[in-house]
mmCIF file of C-alpha atoms in Angstrom:
data_model
loop_
_atom_site.group_PDB
_atom_site.id
_atom_site.type_symbol
_atom_site.label_atom_id
_atom_site.label_comp_id
_atom_site.label_asym_id
_atom_site.label_seq_id
_atom_site.Cartn_x
_atom_site.Cartn_y
_atom_site.Cartn_z
ATOM 1 C CA UNK K 1 -13.457 -40.992 25.333
ATOM 2 C CA UNK K 2 -10.478 -43.163 23.883
ATOM 3 C CA UNK K 3 -8.241 -43.853 27.010
ATOM 4 C CA UNK K 4 -5.213 -44.322 24.704
ATOM 5 C CA UNK K 5 -5.366 -40.703 23.286
ATOM 6 C CA UNK K 6 -3.640 -37.986 25.195
ATOM 7 C CA UNK K 7 -4.010 -34.287 24.156
ATOM 8 C CA UNK K 8 -1.594 -31.782 25.675
ATOM 9 C CA UNK K 9 -3.405 -28.316 25.975
ATOM 10 C CA UNK K 10 -0.933 -25.545 25.354
ATOM 11 C CA UNK K 11 -2.531 -22.195 25.993
ATOM 12 C CA UNK K 12 -0.056 -20.540 23.805
ATOM 13 C CA UNK K 13 -1.989 -17.735 22.313
ATOM 14 C CA UNK K 14 -4.485 -17.687 19.537
ATOM 15 C CA UNK K 15 -5.308 -15.829 16.359
ATOM 16 C CA UNK K 16 -9.003 -15.998 17.071
ATOM 17 C CA UNK K 17 -9.538 -16.716 13.402
ATOM 18 C CA UNK K 18 -12.010 -19.725 13.520
ATOM 19 C CA UNK K 19 -15.244 -18.746 12.024
ATOM 20 C CA UNK K 20 -17.154 -20.374 14.869
ATOM 21 C CA UNK K 21 -15.104 -18.829 17.663
ATOM 22 C CA UNK K 22 -16.864 -18.617 20.846
ATOM 23 C CA UNK K 23 -14.254 -17.051 23.079
ATOM 24 C CA UNK K 24 -15.542 -14.438 25.233
ATOM 25 C CA UNK K 25 -12.094 -13.064 26.163
ATOM 26 C CA UNK K 26 -9.373 -12.522 23.766
ATOM 27 C CA UNK K 27 -6.387 -11.986 26.006
ATOM 28 C CA UNK K 28 -3.944 -14.790 25.089
ATOM 29 C CA UNK K 29 -0.411 -14.058 26.268
ATOM 30 C CA UNK K 30 3.090 -15.202 25.023
ATOM 31 C CA UNK K 31 4.448 -15.947 28.673
ATOM 32 C CA UNK K 32 4.847 -19.618 28.642
ATOM 33 C CA UNK K 33 8.195 -20.841 30.556
ATOM 34 C CA UNK K 34 9.163 -24.501 30.242
ATOM 35 C CA UNK K 35 9.030 -25.861 33.835
ATOM 36 C CA UNK K 36 10.567 -28.983 35.529
ATOM 37 C CA UNK K 37 7.119 -29.978 36.505
ATOM 38 C CA UNK K 38 5.970 -29.926 32.828
ATOM 39 C CA UNK K 39 8.808 -32.223 31.917
ATOM 40 C CA UNK K 40 8.226 -34.595 34.808
ATOM 41 C CA UNK K 41 4.444 -34.859 34.077
ATOM 42 C CA UNK K 42 4.904 -35.241 30.316
ATOM 43 C CA UNK K 43 7.550 -37.971 30.756
ATOM 44 C CA UNK K 44 5.445 -39.927 33.212
ATOM 45 C CA UNK K 45 2.360 -39.864 31.050
ATOM 46 C CA UNK K 46 4.493 -41.062 28.003
ATOM 47 C CA UNK K 47 6.266 -43.706 29.563
ATOM 48 C CA UNK K 48 3.066 -45.037 31.375
ATOM 49 C CA UNK K 49 2.339 -47.335 28.438
ATOM 50 C CA UNK K 50 -1.311 -46.115 28.583
ATOM 51 C CA UNK K 51 -1.188 -43.740 25.627
ATOM 52 C CA UNK K 52 -0.421 -44.655 21.990
ATOM 53 C CA UNK K 53 -1.432 -41.378 20.346
ATOM 54 C CA UNK K 54 -0.553 -37.795 21.473
ATOM 55 C CA UNK K 55 -1.769 -34.536 20.139
ATOM 56 C CA UNK K 56 -0.563 -31.030 20.785
ATOM 57 C CA UNK K 57 -3.644 -28.823 20.548
ATOM 58 C CA UNK K 58 -6.124 -26.676 22.292
ATOM 59 C CA UNK K 59 -6.388 -23.517 24.497
ATOM 60 C CA UNK K 60 -5.587 -21.369 21.488
ATOM 61 C CA UNK K 61 -3.219 -22.531 18.881
ATOM 62 C CA UNK K 62 0.072 -24.386 19.412
ATOM 63 C CA UNK K 63 1.793 -22.804 16.493
ATOM 64 C CA UNK K 64 0.600 -19.318 16.979
ATOM 65 C CA UNK K 65 3.543 -17.906 18.885
ATOM 66 C CA UNK K 66 7.247 -18.918 19.416
ATOM 67 C CA UNK K 67 9.853 -18.572 22.011
ATOM 68 C CA UNK K 68 12.913 -20.574 23.316
ATOM 69 C CA UNK K 69 10.837 -22.250 25.804
ATOM 70 C CA UNK K 70 8.223 -23.374 23.528
ATOM 71 C CA UNK K 71 10.805 -24.877 21.221
ATOM 72 C CA UNK K 72 12.452 -26.707 24.153
ATOM 73 C CA UNK K 73 9.045 -28.133 25.111
ATOM 74 C CA UNK K 74 8.330 -29.419 21.620
ATOM 75 C CA UNK K 75 11.784 -30.917 21.274
ATOM 76 C CA UNK K 76 11.193 -32.612 24.513
ATOM 77 C CA UNK K 77 7.898 -34.010 23.467
ATOM 78 C CA UNK K 78 8.912 -35.146 20.023
ATOM 79 C CA UNK K 79 12.068 -36.825 21.488
ATOM 80 C CA UNK K 80 10.168 -38.768 24.007
ATOM 81 C CA UNK K 81 7.206 -39.644 21.853
ATOM 82 C CA UNK K 82 9.641 -41.299 19.486
ATOM 83 C CA UNK K 83 11.332 -43.097 22.404
ATOM 84 C CA UNK K 84 7.974 -44.559 23.618
ATOM 85 C CA UNK K 85 6.787 -45.179 20.022
ATOM 86 C CA UNK K 86 3.728 -42.802 20.403
ATOM 87 C CA UNK K 87 1.976 -41.477 17.323
ATOM 88 C CA UNK K 88 2.321 -37.481 17.603
ATOM 89 C CA UNK K 89 0.436 -34.908 15.744
ATOM 90 C CA UNK K 90 -0.064 -31.193 15.962
ATOM 91 C CA UNK K 91 -3.474 -29.602 15.643
ATOM 92 C CA UNK K 92 -3.454 -26.120 14.314
ATOM 93 C CA UNK K 93 -5.506 -23.465 12.647
ATOM 94 C CA UNK K 94 -2.619 -21.147 11.952
ATOM 95 C CA UNK K 95 -1.863 -20.496 8.297
ATOM 96 C CA UNK K 96 1.941 -19.600 8.714
ATOM 97 C CA UNK K 97 3.657 -20.760 11.810
ATOM 98 C CA UNK K 98 6.739 -19.014 13.003
ATOM 99 C CA UNK K 99 9.882 -19.741 10.904
ATOM 100 C CA UNK K 100 11.780 -21.523 13.828
ATOM 101 C CA UNK K 101 8.747 -23.680 14.725
ATOM 102 C CA UNK K 102 8.183 -24.556 11.109
ATOM 103 C CA UNK K 103 11.830 -25.697 10.656
ATOM 104 C CA UNK K 104 11.585 -27.627 14.033
ATOM 105 C CA UNK K 105 8.484 -29.498 12.972
ATOM 106 C CA UNK K 106 9.648 -30.048 9.315
ATOM 107 C CA UNK K 107 12.823 -31.773 10.821
ATOM 108 C CA UNK K 108 11.176 -33.917 13.473
ATOM 109 C CA UNK K 109 7.461 -34.295 12.811
ATOM 110 C CA UNK K 110 5.268 -35.779 10.077
ATOM 111 C CA UNK K 111 1.767 -35.487 11.230
ATOM 112 C CA UNK K 112 -0.502 -32.329 11.241
ATOM 113 C CA UNK K 113 -4.204 -31.734 11.680
ATOM 114 C CA UNK K 114 -5.169 -28.421 10.147
ATOM 115 C CA UNK K 115 -8.528 -26.676 10.989
ATOM 116 C CA UNK K 116 -10.149 -25.238 7.940
ATOM 117 C CA UNK K 117 -13.146 -22.948 7.350
ATOM 118 C CA UNK K 118 -15.551 -21.723 4.681
ATOM 119 C CA UNK K 119 -13.293 -18.611 3.936
ATOM 120 C CA UNK K 120 -9.876 -20.230 3.814
ATOM 121 C CA UNK K 121 -9.888 -24.059 2.880
ATOM 122 C CA UNK K 122 -8.697 -23.367 -0.632
ATOM 123 C CA UNK K 123 -5.763 -21.256 0.654
ATOM 124 C CA UNK K 124 -4.734 -23.751 3.304
ATOM 125 C CA UNK K 125 -5.064 -26.741 0.945
ATOM 126 C CA UNK K 126 -2.490 -24.960 -1.301
ATOM 127 C CA UNK K 127 -0.259 -23.655 1.336
ATOM 128 C CA UNK K 128 0.162 -27.043 3.444
ATOM 129 C CA UNK K 129 0.534 -29.165 0.443
ATOM 130 C CA UNK K 130 3.237 -27.630 -1.499
ATOM 131 C CA UNK K 131 5.999 -30.101 -2.397
ATOM 132 C CA UNK K 132 8.651 -30.134 0.125
ATOM 133 C CA UNK K 133 6.735 -27.771 2.548
ATOM 134 C CA UNK K 134 5.638 -29.050 5.897
ATOM 135 C CA UNK K 135 4.372 -32.650 5.806
ATOM 136 C CA UNK K 136 2.708 -35.199 3.414
ATOM 137 C CA UNK K 137 0.720 -36.619 6.388
ATOM 138 C CA UNK K 138 -2.003 -34.050 6.533
ATOM 139 C CA UNK K 139 -5.467 -34.140 7.922
ATOM 140 C CA UNK K 140 -7.864 -31.244 7.523
ATOM 141 C CA UNK K 141 -10.813 -30.786 9.793
ATOM 142 C CA UNK K 142 -14.038 -28.758 8.919
ATOM 143 C CA UNK K 143 -16.754 -28.180 11.515
ATOM 144 C CA UNK K 144 -20.328 -28.972 9.965
ATOM 145 C CA UNK K 145 -23.611 -27.413 11.041
ATOM 146 C CA UNK K 146 -22.206 -23.792 11.072
ATOM 147 C CA UNK K 147 -22.904 -23.010 7.451
ATOM 148 C CA UNK K 148 -25.885 -23.553 5.560
ATOM 149 C CA UNK K 149 -24.046 -24.486 2.405
ATOM 150 C CA UNK K 150 -22.047 -27.168 3.911
ATOM 151 C CA UNK K 151 -22.802 -29.871 1.257
ATOM 152 C CA UNK K 152 -21.534 -27.700 -1.449
ATOM 153 C CA UNK K 153 -18.463 -26.673 0.448
ATOM 154 C CA UNK K 154 -17.708 -30.293 1.329
ATOM 155 C CA UNK K 155 -17.999 -31.397 -2.411
ATOM 156 C CA UNK K 156 -15.649 -28.811 -3.470
ATOM 157 C CA UNK K 157 -13.117 -29.654 -0.816
ATOM 158 C CA UNK K 158 -13.145 -33.388 -1.661
ATOM 159 C CA UNK K 159 -12.627 -32.448 -5.424
ATOM 160 C CA UNK K 160 -9.422 -30.271 -4.414
ATOM 161 C CA UNK K 161 -8.151 -32.353 -1.426
ATOM 162 C CA UNK K 162 -4.456 -32.536 -1.803
ATOM 163 C CA UNK K 163 -2.909 -36.027 -2.629
ATOM 164 C CA UNK K 164 -2.483 -38.247 0.243
ATOM 165 C CA UNK K 165 -4.553 -35.858 2.634
ATOM 166 C CA UNK K 166 -7.544 -36.741 4.538
ATOM 167 C CA UNK K 167 -10.751 -34.821 5.662
ATOM 168 C CA UNK K 168 -12.460 -35.035 8.857
ATOM 169 C CA UNK K 169 -15.908 -33.425 9.374
ATOM 170 C CA UNK K 170 -16.454 -32.451 12.849
ATOM 171 C CA UNK K 171 -19.764 -31.931 14.504
ATOM 172 C CA UNK K 172 -20.132 -28.514 16.187
ATOM 173 C CA UNK K 173 -20.327 -28.960 19.962
ATOM 174 C CA UNK K 174 -23.763 -28.867 21.242
ATOM 175 C CA UNK K 175 -25.423 -29.578 18.058
ATOM 176 C CA UNK K 176 -27.487 -32.665 17.239
ATOM 177 C CA UNK K 177 -25.953 -34.428 14.199
ATOM 178 C CA UNK K 178 -29.248 -35.295 12.636
ATOM 179 C CA UNK K 179 -30.511 -31.810 12.793
ATOM 180 C CA UNK K 180 -27.700 -30.568 10.661
ATOM 181 C CA UNK K 181 -28.835 -29.281 7.180
ATOM 182 C CA UNK K 182 -28.283 -31.857 4.402
ATOM 183 C CA UNK K 183 -26.867 -34.490 6.811
ATOM 184 C CA UNK K 184 -28.111 -37.376 4.919
ATOM 185 C CA UNK K 185 -26.554 -36.276 1.586
ATOM 186 C CA UNK K 186 -23.448 -35.397 3.516
ATOM 187 C CA UNK K 187 -23.337 -38.942 4.823
ATOM 188 C CA UNK K 188 -24.163 -40.440 1.363
ATOM 189 C CA UNK K 189 -21.319 -38.295 -0.235
ATOM 190 C CA UNK K 190 -18.683 -39.593 1.975
ATOM 191 C CA UNK K 191 -19.856 -43.112 2.702
ATOM 192 C CA UNK K 192 -17.510 -44.788 0.115
ATOM 193 C CA UNK K 193 -14.655 -42.412 0.471
ATOM 194 C CA UNK K 194 -11.979 -43.657 2.825
ATOM 195 C CA UNK K 195 -10.272 -40.196 2.914
ATOM 196 C CA UNK K 196 -13.134 -38.607 4.782
ATOM 197 C CA UNK K 197 -15.107 -39.358 7.920
ATOM 198 C CA UNK K 198 -17.587 -37.486 10.300
ATOM 199 C CA UNK K 199 -16.483 -37.288 13.774
ATOM 200 C CA UNK K 200 -19.382 -36.481 16.149
ATOM 201 C CA UNK K 201 -18.968 -34.122 19.168
ATOM 202 C CA UNK K 202 -17.540 -35.452 22.383
ATOM 203 C CA UNK K 203 -14.300 -36.072 24.367
ATOM 204 C CA UNK K 204 -11.992 -38.464 22.441
ATOM 205 C CA UNK K 205 -9.066 -37.771 24.691
ATOM 206 C CA UNK K 206 -7.522 -37.462 28.081
ATOM 207 C CA UNK K 207 -6.316 -33.901 28.521
ATOM 208 C CA UNK K 208 -3.210 -32.581 30.115
ATOM 209 C CA UNK K 209 -3.373 -28.950 30.877
ATOM 210 C CA UNK K 210 0.033 -27.180 30.767
ATOM 211 C CA UNK K 211 -1.435 -24.070 32.666
ATOM 212 C CA UNK K 212 -2.183 -26.026 35.841
ATOM 213 C CA UNK K 213 -0.416 -29.239 35.444
ATOM 214 C CA UNK K 214 -3.662 -31.272 35.633
ATOM 215 C CA UNK K 215 -5.420 -34.106 34.007
ATOM 216 C CA UNK K 216 -9.022 -33.735 32.746
ATOM 217 C CA UNK K 217 -11.398 -36.152 31.174
ATOM 218 C CA UNK K 218 -13.705 -33.490 29.826
ATOM 219 C CA UNK K 219 -12.408 -30.681 27.698
ATOM 220 C CA UNK K 220 -15.225 -28.416 29.074
ATOM 221 C CA UNK K 221 -13.694 -28.760 32.655
ATOM 222 C CA UNK K 222 -10.445 -27.230 31.664
ATOM 223 C CA UNK K 223 -9.751 -23.791 33.132
ATOM 224 C CA UNK K 224 -8.097 -21.290 30.632
#
């Protein structure tokens, strides 16, 4: 875990479109209301001086739904992350965020981490990298160890990776990296490529869960 990384877990609904989704109950609800407790907790975390990087992610997809309270929350986070000089990014799997959220993020935010899969990586490369659309600071993440033809897929992705974008290969939770098919060839493929890294499974953040206003050191301990 990197003690300087903070992740806010949103619980704002989910399209359940990840190819490796393991959710047993698809019952996400659009019922978030921005609470004073949220503002107090987030402000205290940001101004503590502990965190240098902040991500909005988890518990579904932070860009899946939209309401006035979610926009208020995001404006609050964006404003104060800038105030305290904290690097902010949104982690999403969603192809087409709601118009109002898209405009909000285009105006204030420049960092996105987009989850891609075997079936949709090409479409998302095109969608998220159009000139003047979203952001130039893009990082795509692809889970390895789930598809048997990962090596072929990664070669294609690297060939078509949008200009200035980066690619992170994430290890599937619970898997052993060295047991992944073609892992040595994958490592050799990316070893001299500064735009691509492998991120092994593990907890790299401290987590703040909006649902119960609690801090967690392990993602698996969060109650959704």
